[in-house]
XYZ file of N, CA and C in Angstrom:
483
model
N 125.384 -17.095 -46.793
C 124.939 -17.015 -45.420
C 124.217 -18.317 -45.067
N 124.735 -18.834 -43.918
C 123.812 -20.156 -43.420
C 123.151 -19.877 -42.388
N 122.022 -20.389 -42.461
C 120.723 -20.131 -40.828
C 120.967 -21.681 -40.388
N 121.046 -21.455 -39.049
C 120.778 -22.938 -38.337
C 119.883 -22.999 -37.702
N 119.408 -23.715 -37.671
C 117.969 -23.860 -36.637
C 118.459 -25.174 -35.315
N 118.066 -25.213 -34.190
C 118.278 -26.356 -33.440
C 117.492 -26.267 -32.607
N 117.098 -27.315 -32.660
C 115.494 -28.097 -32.249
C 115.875 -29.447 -30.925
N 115.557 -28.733 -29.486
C 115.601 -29.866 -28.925
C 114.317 -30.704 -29.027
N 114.113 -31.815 -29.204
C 113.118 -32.724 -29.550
C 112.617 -33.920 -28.349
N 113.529 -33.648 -27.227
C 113.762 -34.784 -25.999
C 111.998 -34.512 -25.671
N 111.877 -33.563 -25.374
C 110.196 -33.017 -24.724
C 109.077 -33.994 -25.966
N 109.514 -33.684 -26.889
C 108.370 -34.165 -27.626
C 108.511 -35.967 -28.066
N 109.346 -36.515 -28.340
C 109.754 -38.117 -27.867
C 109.053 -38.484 -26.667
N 109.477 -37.754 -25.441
C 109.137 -38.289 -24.433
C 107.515 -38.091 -24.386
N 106.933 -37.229 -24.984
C 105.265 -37.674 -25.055
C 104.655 -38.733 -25.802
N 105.551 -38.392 -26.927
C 105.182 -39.533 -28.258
C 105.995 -40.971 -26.905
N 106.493 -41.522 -26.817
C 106.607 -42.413 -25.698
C 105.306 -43.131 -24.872
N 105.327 -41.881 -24.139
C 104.554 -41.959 -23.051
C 102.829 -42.530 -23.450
N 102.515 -41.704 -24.563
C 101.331 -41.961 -25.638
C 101.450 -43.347 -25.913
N 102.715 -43.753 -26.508
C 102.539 -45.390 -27.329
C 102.629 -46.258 -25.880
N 103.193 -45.965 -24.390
C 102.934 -46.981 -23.192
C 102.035 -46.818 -22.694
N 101.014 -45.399 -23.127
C 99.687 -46.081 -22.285
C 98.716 -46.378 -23.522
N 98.699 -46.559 -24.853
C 97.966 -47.217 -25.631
C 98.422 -49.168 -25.624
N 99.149 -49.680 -24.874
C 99.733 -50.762 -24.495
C 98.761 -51.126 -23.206
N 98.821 -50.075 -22.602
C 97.538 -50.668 -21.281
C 96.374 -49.927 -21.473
N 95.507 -50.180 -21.972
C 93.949 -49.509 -21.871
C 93.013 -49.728 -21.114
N 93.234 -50.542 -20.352
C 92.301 -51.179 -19.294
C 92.031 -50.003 -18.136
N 92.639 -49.086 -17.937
C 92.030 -48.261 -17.159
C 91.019 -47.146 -18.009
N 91.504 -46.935 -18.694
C 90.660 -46.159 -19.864
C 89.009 -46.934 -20.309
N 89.276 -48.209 -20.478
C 88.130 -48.686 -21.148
C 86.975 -49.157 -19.677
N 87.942 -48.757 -18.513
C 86.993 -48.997 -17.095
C 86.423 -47.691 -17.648
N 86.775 -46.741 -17.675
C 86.173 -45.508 -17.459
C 85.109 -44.975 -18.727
N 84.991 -45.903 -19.655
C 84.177 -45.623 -20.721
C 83.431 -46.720 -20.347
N 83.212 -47.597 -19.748
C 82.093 -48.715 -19.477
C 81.121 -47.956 -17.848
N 82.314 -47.370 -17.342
C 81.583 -46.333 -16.245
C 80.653 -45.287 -16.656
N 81.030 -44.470 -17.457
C 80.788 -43.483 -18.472
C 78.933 -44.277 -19.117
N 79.321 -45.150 -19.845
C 77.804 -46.043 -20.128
C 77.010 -46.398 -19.377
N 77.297 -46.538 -18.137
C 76.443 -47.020 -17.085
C 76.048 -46.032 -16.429
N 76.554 -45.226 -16.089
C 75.852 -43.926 -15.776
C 74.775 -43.475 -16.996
N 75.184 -43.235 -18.335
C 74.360 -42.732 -18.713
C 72.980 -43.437 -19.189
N 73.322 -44.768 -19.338
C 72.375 -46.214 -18.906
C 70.917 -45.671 -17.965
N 71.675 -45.652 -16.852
C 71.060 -45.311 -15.442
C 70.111 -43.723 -15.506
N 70.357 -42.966 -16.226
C 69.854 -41.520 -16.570
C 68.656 -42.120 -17.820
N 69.240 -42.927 -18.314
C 67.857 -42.881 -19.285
C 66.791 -44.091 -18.413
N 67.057 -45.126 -17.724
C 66.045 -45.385 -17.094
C 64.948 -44.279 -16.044
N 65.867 -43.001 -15.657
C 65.051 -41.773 -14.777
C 64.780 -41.009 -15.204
N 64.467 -41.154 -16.542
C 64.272 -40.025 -17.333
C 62.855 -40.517 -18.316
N 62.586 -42.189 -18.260
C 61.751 -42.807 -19.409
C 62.261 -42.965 -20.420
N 63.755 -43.071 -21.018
C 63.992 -42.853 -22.479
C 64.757 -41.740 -22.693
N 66.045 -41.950 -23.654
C 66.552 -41.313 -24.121
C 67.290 -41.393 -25.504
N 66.998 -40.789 -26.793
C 66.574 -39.912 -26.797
C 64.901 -39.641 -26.814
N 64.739 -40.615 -27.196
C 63.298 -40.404 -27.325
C 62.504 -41.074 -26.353
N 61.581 -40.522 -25.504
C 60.548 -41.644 -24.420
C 60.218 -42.901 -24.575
N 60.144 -43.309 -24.106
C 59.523 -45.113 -24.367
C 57.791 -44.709 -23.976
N 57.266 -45.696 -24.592
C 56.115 -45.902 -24.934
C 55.713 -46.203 -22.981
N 54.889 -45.536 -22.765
C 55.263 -45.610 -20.978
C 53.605 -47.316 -21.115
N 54.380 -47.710 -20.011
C 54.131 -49.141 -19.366
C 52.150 -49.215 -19.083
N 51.734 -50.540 -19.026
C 49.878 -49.819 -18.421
C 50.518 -50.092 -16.642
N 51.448 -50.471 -16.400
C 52.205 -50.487 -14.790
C 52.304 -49.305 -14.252
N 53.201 -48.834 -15.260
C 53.345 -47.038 -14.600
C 52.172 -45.931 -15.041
N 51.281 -46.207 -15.834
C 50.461 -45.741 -16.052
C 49.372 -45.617 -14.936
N 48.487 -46.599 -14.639
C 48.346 -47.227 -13.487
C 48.723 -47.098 -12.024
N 49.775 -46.555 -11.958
C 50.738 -46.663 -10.603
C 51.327 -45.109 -10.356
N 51.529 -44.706 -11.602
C 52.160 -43.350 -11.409
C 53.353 -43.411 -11.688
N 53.953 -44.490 -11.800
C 55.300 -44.888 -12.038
C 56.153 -44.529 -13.016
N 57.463 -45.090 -12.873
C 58.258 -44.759 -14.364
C 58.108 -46.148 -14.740
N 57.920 -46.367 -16.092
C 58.366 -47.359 -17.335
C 59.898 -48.085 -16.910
N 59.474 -48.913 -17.179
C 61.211 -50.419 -16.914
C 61.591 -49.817 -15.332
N 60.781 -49.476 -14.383
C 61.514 -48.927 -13.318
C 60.885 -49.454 -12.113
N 59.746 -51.051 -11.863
C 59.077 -51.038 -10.941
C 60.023 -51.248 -9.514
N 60.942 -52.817 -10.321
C 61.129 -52.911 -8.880
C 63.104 -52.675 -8.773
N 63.423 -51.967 -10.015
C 64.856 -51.449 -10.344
C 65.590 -52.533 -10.147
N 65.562 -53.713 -10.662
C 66.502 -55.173 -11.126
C 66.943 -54.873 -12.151
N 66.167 -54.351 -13.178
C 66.893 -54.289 -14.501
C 68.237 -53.072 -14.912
N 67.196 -51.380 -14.024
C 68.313 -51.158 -13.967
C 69.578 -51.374 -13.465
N 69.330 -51.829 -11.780
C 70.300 -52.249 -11.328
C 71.185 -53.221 -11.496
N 70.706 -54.069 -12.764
C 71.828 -54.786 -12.951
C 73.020 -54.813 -13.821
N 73.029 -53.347 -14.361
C 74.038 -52.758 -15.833
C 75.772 -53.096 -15.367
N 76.363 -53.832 -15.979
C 77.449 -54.285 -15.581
C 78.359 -53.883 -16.699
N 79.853 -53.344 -16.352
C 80.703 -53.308 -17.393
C 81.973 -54.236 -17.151
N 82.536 -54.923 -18.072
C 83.625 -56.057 -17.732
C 84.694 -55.771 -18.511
N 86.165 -55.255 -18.034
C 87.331 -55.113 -18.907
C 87.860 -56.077 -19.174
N 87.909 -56.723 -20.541
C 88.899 -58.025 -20.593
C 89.743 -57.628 -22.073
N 90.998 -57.636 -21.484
C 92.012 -57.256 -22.348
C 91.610 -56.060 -23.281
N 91.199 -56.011 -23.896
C 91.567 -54.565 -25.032
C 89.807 -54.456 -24.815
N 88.893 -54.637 -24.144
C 87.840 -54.791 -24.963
C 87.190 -54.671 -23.538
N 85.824 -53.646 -23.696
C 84.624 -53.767 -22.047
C 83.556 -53.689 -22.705
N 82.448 -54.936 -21.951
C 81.599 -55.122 -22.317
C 80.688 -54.715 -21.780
N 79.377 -54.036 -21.784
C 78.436 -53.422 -20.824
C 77.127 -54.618 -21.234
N 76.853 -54.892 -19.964
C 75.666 -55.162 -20.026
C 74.466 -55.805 -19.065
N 73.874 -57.031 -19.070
C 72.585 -57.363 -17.967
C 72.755 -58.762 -18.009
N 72.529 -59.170 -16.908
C 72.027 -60.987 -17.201
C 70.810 -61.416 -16.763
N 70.138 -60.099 -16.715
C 68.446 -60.211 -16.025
C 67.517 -60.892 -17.328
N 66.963 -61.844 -17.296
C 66.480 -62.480 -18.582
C 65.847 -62.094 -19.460
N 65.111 -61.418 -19.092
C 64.035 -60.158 -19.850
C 64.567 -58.984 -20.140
N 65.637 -58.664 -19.815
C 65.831 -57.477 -20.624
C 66.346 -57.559 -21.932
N 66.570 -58.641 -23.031
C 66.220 -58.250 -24.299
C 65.012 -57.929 -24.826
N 63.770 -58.632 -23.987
C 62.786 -58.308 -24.357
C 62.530 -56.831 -24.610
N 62.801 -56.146 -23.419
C 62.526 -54.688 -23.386
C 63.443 -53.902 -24.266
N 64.454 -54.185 -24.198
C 65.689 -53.602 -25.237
C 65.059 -54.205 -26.694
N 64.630 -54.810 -27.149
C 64.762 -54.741 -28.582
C 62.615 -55.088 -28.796
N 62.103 -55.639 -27.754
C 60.574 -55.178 -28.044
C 60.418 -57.238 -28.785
N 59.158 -57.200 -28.535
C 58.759 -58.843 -28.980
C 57.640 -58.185 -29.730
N 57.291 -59.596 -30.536
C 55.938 -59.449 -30.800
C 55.133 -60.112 -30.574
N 53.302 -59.808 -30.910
C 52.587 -60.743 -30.314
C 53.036 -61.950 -30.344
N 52.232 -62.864 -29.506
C 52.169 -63.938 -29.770
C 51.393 -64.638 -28.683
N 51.111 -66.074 -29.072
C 49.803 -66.965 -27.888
C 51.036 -67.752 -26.936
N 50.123 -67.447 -25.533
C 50.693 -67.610 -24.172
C 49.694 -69.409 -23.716
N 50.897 -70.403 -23.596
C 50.108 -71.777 -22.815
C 50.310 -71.920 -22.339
N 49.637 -72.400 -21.218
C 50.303 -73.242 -20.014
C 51.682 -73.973 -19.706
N 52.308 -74.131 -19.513
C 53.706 -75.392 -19.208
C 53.125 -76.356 -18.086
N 52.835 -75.848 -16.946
C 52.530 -76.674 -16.333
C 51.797 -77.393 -15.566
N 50.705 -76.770 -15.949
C 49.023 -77.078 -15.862
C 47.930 -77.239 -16.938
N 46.787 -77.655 -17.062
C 46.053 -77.673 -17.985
C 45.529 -76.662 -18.705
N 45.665 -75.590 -17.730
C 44.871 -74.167 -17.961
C 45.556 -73.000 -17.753
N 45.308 -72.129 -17.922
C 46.270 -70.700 -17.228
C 44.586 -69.831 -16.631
N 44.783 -69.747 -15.609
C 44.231 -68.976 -14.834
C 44.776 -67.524 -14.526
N 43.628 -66.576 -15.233
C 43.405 -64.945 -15.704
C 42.981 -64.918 -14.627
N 43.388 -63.529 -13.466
C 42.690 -62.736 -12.757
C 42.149 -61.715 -13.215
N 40.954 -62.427 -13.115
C 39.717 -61.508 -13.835
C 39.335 -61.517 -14.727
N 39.684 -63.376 -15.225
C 38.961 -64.059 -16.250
C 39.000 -64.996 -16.551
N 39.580 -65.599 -15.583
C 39.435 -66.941 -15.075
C 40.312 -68.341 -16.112
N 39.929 -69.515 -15.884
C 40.661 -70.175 -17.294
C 40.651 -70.475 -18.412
N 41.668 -69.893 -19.019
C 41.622 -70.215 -20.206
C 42.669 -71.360 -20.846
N 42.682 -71.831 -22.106
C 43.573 -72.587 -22.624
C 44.761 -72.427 -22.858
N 44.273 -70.957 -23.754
C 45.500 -69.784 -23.805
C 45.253 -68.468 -24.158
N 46.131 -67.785 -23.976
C 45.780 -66.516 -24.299
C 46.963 -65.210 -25.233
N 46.403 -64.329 -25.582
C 46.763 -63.966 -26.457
C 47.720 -62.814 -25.814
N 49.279 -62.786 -26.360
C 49.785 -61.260 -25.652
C 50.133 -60.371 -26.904
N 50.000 -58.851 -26.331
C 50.023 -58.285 -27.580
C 51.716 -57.854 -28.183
N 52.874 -58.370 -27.307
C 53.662 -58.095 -27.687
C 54.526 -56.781 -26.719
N 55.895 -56.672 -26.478
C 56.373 -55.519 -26.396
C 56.848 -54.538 -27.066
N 56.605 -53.238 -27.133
C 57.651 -51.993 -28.133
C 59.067 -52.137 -27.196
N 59.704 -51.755 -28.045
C 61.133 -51.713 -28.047
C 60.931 -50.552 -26.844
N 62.267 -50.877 -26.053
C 62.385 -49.807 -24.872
C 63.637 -49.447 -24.751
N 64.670 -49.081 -25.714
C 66.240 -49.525 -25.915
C 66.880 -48.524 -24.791
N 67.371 -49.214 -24.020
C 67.896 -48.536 -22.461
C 69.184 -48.809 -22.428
N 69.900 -49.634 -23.286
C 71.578 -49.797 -23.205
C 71.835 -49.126 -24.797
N 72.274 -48.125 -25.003
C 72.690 -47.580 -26.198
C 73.798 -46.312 -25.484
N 74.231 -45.947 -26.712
C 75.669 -44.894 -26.277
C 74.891 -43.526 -27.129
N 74.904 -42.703 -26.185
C 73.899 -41.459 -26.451
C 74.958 -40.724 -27.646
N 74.954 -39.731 -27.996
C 75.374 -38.654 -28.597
C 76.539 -37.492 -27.636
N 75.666 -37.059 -26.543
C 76.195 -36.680 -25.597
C 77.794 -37.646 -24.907
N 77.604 -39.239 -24.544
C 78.709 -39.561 -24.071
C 79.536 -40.072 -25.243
N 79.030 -39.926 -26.405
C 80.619 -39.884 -27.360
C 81.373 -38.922 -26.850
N 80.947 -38.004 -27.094
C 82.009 -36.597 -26.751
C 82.529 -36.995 -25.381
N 82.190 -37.336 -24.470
C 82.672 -37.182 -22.968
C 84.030 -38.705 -23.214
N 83.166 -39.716 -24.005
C 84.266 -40.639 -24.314
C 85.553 -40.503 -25.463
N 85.702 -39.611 -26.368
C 86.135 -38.790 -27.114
C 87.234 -37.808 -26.318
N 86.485 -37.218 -25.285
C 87.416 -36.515 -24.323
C 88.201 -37.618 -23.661
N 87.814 -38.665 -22.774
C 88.448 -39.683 -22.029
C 89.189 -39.739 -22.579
N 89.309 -40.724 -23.826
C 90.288 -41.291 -24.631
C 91.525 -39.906 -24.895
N 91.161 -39.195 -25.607
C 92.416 -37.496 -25.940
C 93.174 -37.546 -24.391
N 92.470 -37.563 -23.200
C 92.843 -36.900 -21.980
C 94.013 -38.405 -21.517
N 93.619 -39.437 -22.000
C 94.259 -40.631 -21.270
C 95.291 -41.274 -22.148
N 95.103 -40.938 -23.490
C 96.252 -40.920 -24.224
C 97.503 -40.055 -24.233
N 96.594 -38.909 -24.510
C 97.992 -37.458 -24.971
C 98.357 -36.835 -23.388
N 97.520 -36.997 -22.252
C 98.009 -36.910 -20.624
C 98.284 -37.359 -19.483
N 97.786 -38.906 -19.666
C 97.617 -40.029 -18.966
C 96.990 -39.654 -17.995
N 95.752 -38.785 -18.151
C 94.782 -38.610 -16.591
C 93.366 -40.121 -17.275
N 93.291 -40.403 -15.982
C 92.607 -41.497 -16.132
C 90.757 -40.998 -15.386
Protein backbone atom coordinates (compact mmCIF):
# COMPACT_ATOMS: atom_id res chain seq x y z
CA UNK A 1 0.00 0.00 0.00
CA UNK A 2 1.36 3.54 -0.88
CA UNK A 3 0.18 6.89 1.02
CA UNK A 4 0.82 10.05 -0.90
CA UNK A 5 0.88 13.09 0.65
CA UNK A 6 0.81 16.49 -1.58
CA UNK A 7 1.82 19.55 -0.23
CA UNK A 8 1.13 22.78 -2.03
CA UNK A 9 4.08 24.92 -0.83
CA UNK A 10 3.40 28.21 -3.28
CA UNK A 11 1.74 29.98 0.12
CA UNK A 12 4.68 29.31 2.12
CA UNK A 13 7.70 30.40 -0.57
CA UNK A 14 5.80 33.28 -1.15
CA UNK A 15 6.25 34.39 2.64
CA UNK A 16 9.68 33.01 2.94
CA UNK A 17 10.14 35.60 -0.21
CA UNK A 18 8.44 38.29 0.94
CA UNK A 19 10.49 37.96 4.51
CA UNK A 20 14.02 37.83 2.62
CA UNK A 21 12.65 41.43 0.39
CA UNK A 22 11.85 43.20 3.28
CA UNK A 23 15.04 42.15 5.34
CA UNK A 24 16.84 43.87 2.05
CA UNK A 25 15.09 47.21 3.01
CA UNK A 26 15.06 47.94 6.76
CA UNK A 27 15.00 51.42 6.74
CA UNK A 28 11.47 51.68 7.49
CA UNK A 29 11.69 49.34 10.33
CA UNK A 30 14.80 50.86 11.91
CA UNK A 31 12.70 54.50 11.54
CA UNK A 32 10.34 52.92 13.75
CA UNK A 33 12.72 51.56 16.42
CA UNK A 34 14.64 54.98 16.62
CA UNK A 35 10.88 56.41 17.02
CA UNK A 36 10.15 53.78 19.52
CA UNK A 37 13.57 55.26 21.59
CA UNK A 38 12.65 58.61 21.46
CA UNK A 39 9.53 58.32 22.80
CA UNK A 40 10.62 56.32 25.46
CA UNK A 41 13.72 58.84 25.85
CA UNK A 42 11.07 61.55 26.30
CA UNK A 43 8.99 59.45 29.19
CA UNK A 44 12.00 59.10 31.20
CA UNK A 45 12.85 62.79 31.11
CA UNK A 46 8.76 63.18 32.71
CA UNK A 47 9.09 60.84 34.85
CA UNK A 48 12.88 61.90 36.56
CA UNK A 49 14.49 58.62 35.53
CA UNK A 50 13.94 55.44 34.43
CA UNK A 51 14.50 52.80 35.78
CA UNK A 52 15.67 54.23 38.58
CA UNK A 53 15.23 58.27 39.58
CA UNK A 54 18.03 60.50 39.07
CA UNK A 55 19.47 62.11 41.88
CA UNK A 56 16.93 65.25 41.54
CA UNK A 57 18.84 68.70 40.62
CA UNK A 58 19.38 71.76 43.75
CA UNK A 59 17.33 73.61 40.37
CA UNK A 60 14.38 71.51 40.69
CA UNK A 61 14.68 71.21 44.15
CA UNK A 62 14.55 74.82 44.61
CA UNK A 63 12.00 75.49 41.89
CA UNK A 64 9.72 72.59 42.22
CA UNK A 65 10.86 71.38 39.08
CA UNK A 66 11.78 68.21 37.28
CA UNK A 67 15.61 67.27 37.05
CA UNK A 68 17.32 67.71 33.24
CA UNK A 69 13.91 69.45 32.48
CA UNK A 70 14.43 73.38 33.03
CA UNK A 71 14.32 74.81 29.88
CA UNK A 72 13.56 71.24 27.68
CA UNK A 73 16.70 71.71 25.01
CA UNK A 74 18.04 68.63 26.05
CA UNK A 75 15.08 66.81 25.90
CA UNK A 76 14.02 68.31 22.95
CA UNK A 77 16.78 67.64 21.11
CA UNK A 78 16.67 63.48 20.88
CA UNK A 79 17.22 62.78 17.24
CA UNK A 80 17.12 59.42 15.36
CA UNK A 81 19.05 59.12 11.84
CA UNK A 82 18.52 56.02 9.36
CA UNK A 83 21.59 55.47 7.36
CA UNK A 84 21.64 52.32 5.50
CA UNK A 85 21.26 49.26 7.77
CA UNK A 86 21.92 51.21 10.89
CA UNK A 87 19.79 54.38 13.19
CA UNK A 88 21.43 56.30 15.36
CA UNK A 89 19.64 58.07 18.32
CA UNK A 90 20.88 60.83 19.78
CA UNK A 91 21.76 64.89 20.95
CA UNK A 92 24.17 67.49 19.76
CA UNK A 93 23.35 69.68 22.81
CA UNK A 94 26.96 69.88 24.39
CA UNK A 95 26.29 68.99 27.81
CA UNK A 96 24.43 66.25 27.56
CA UNK A 97 27.24 63.77 28.03
CA UNK A 98 27.80 65.41 31.00
CA UNK A 99 24.43 64.46 32.37
CA UNK A 100 24.28 61.07 30.62
CA UNK A 101 27.36 59.64 31.99
CA UNK A 102 27.95 62.25 35.28
CA UNK A 103 31.63 64.24 35.67
CA UNK A 104 33.61 64.57 38.43
CA UNK A 105 34.79 67.17 40.67
CA UNK A 106 36.99 69.33 39.59
CA UNK A 107 38.51 73.32 39.87
CA UNK A 108 36.60 75.91 37.71
CA UNK A 109 39.08 79.22 36.15
CA UNK A 110 38.46 81.88 34.55
CA UNK A 111 39.16 81.89 30.50
CA UNK A 112 38.55 85.17 30.14
CA UNK A 113 39.06 87.40 32.87
CA UNK A 114 41.25 87.57 35.85
CA UNK A 115 38.68 86.44 38.26
CA UNK A 116 35.34 84.60 38.20
CA UNK A 117 32.82 86.47 39.93
CA UNK A 118 30.35 84.26 42.51
CA UNK A 119 26.92 85.67 43.12
CA UNK A 120 27.05 85.71 46.51
CA UNK A 121 30.62 85.56 46.88
CA UNK A 122 32.07 87.60 44.97
CA UNK A 123 35.77 86.99 43.29
CA UNK A 124 37.46 84.43 43.33
CA UNK A 125 40.51 82.89 41.43
CA UNK A 126 38.79 79.73 41.23
CA UNK A 127 36.52 77.64 42.44
CA UNK A 128 35.73 74.35 43.26
CA UNK A 129 32.71 72.15 41.47
CA UNK A 130 31.56 69.18 43.04
CA UNK A 131 30.97 67.26 39.99
CA UNK A 132 27.79 65.64 38.28
CA UNK A 133 25.95 62.03 39.10
CA UNK A 134 25.19 60.28 36.17
CA UNK A 135 21.58 61.06 34.88
CA UNK A 136 21.46 58.31 31.97
CA UNK A 137 18.34 59.54 29.88
CA UNK A 138 19.25 57.85 26.42
CA UNK A 139 19.22 54.05 27.25
CA UNK A 140 16.77 51.25 25.76
CA UNK A 141 14.46 50.29 28.71
CA UNK A 142 13.40 46.64 29.20
CA UNK A 143 9.90 47.46 28.37
CA UNK A 144 10.85 48.78 24.58
CA UNK A 145 12.85 45.63 23.80
CA UNK A 146 9.73 43.79 23.72
CA UNK A 147 7.76 46.51 21.76
CA UNK A 148 11.05 46.46 19.41
CA UNK A 149 11.08 42.62 19.38
CA UNK A 150 7.41 42.92 18.33
CA UNK A 151 8.31 45.65 15.48
CA UNK A 152 10.90 43.66 14.04
CA UNK A 153 8.47 39.83 14.10
CA UNK A 154 5.51 42.21 12.77
CA UNK A 155 7.77 43.88 9.84
CA UNK A 156 9.53 40.91 8.90
CA UNK A 157 7.06 37.84 9.00
CA UNK A 158 3.95 40.72 7.88
CA UNK A 159 5.41 43.64 6.47
CA UNK A 160 3.24 46.04 8.77
CA UNK A 161 5.51 48.83 9.37
Amino acid sequence: MTVTIRWDDREVLEALRGAARRCEDIGPLLWNIGETIKLSTKINFETGGRPERWKQSKRAAAQGGITLSDTGRLRNSITSLVSGRVVTIGTNVDYAAAHQFGTKGHIIRPKAKKALNIPGIGLRMWARHPGLPARPFLMVQEQDKVVILRQIESYILEGKR
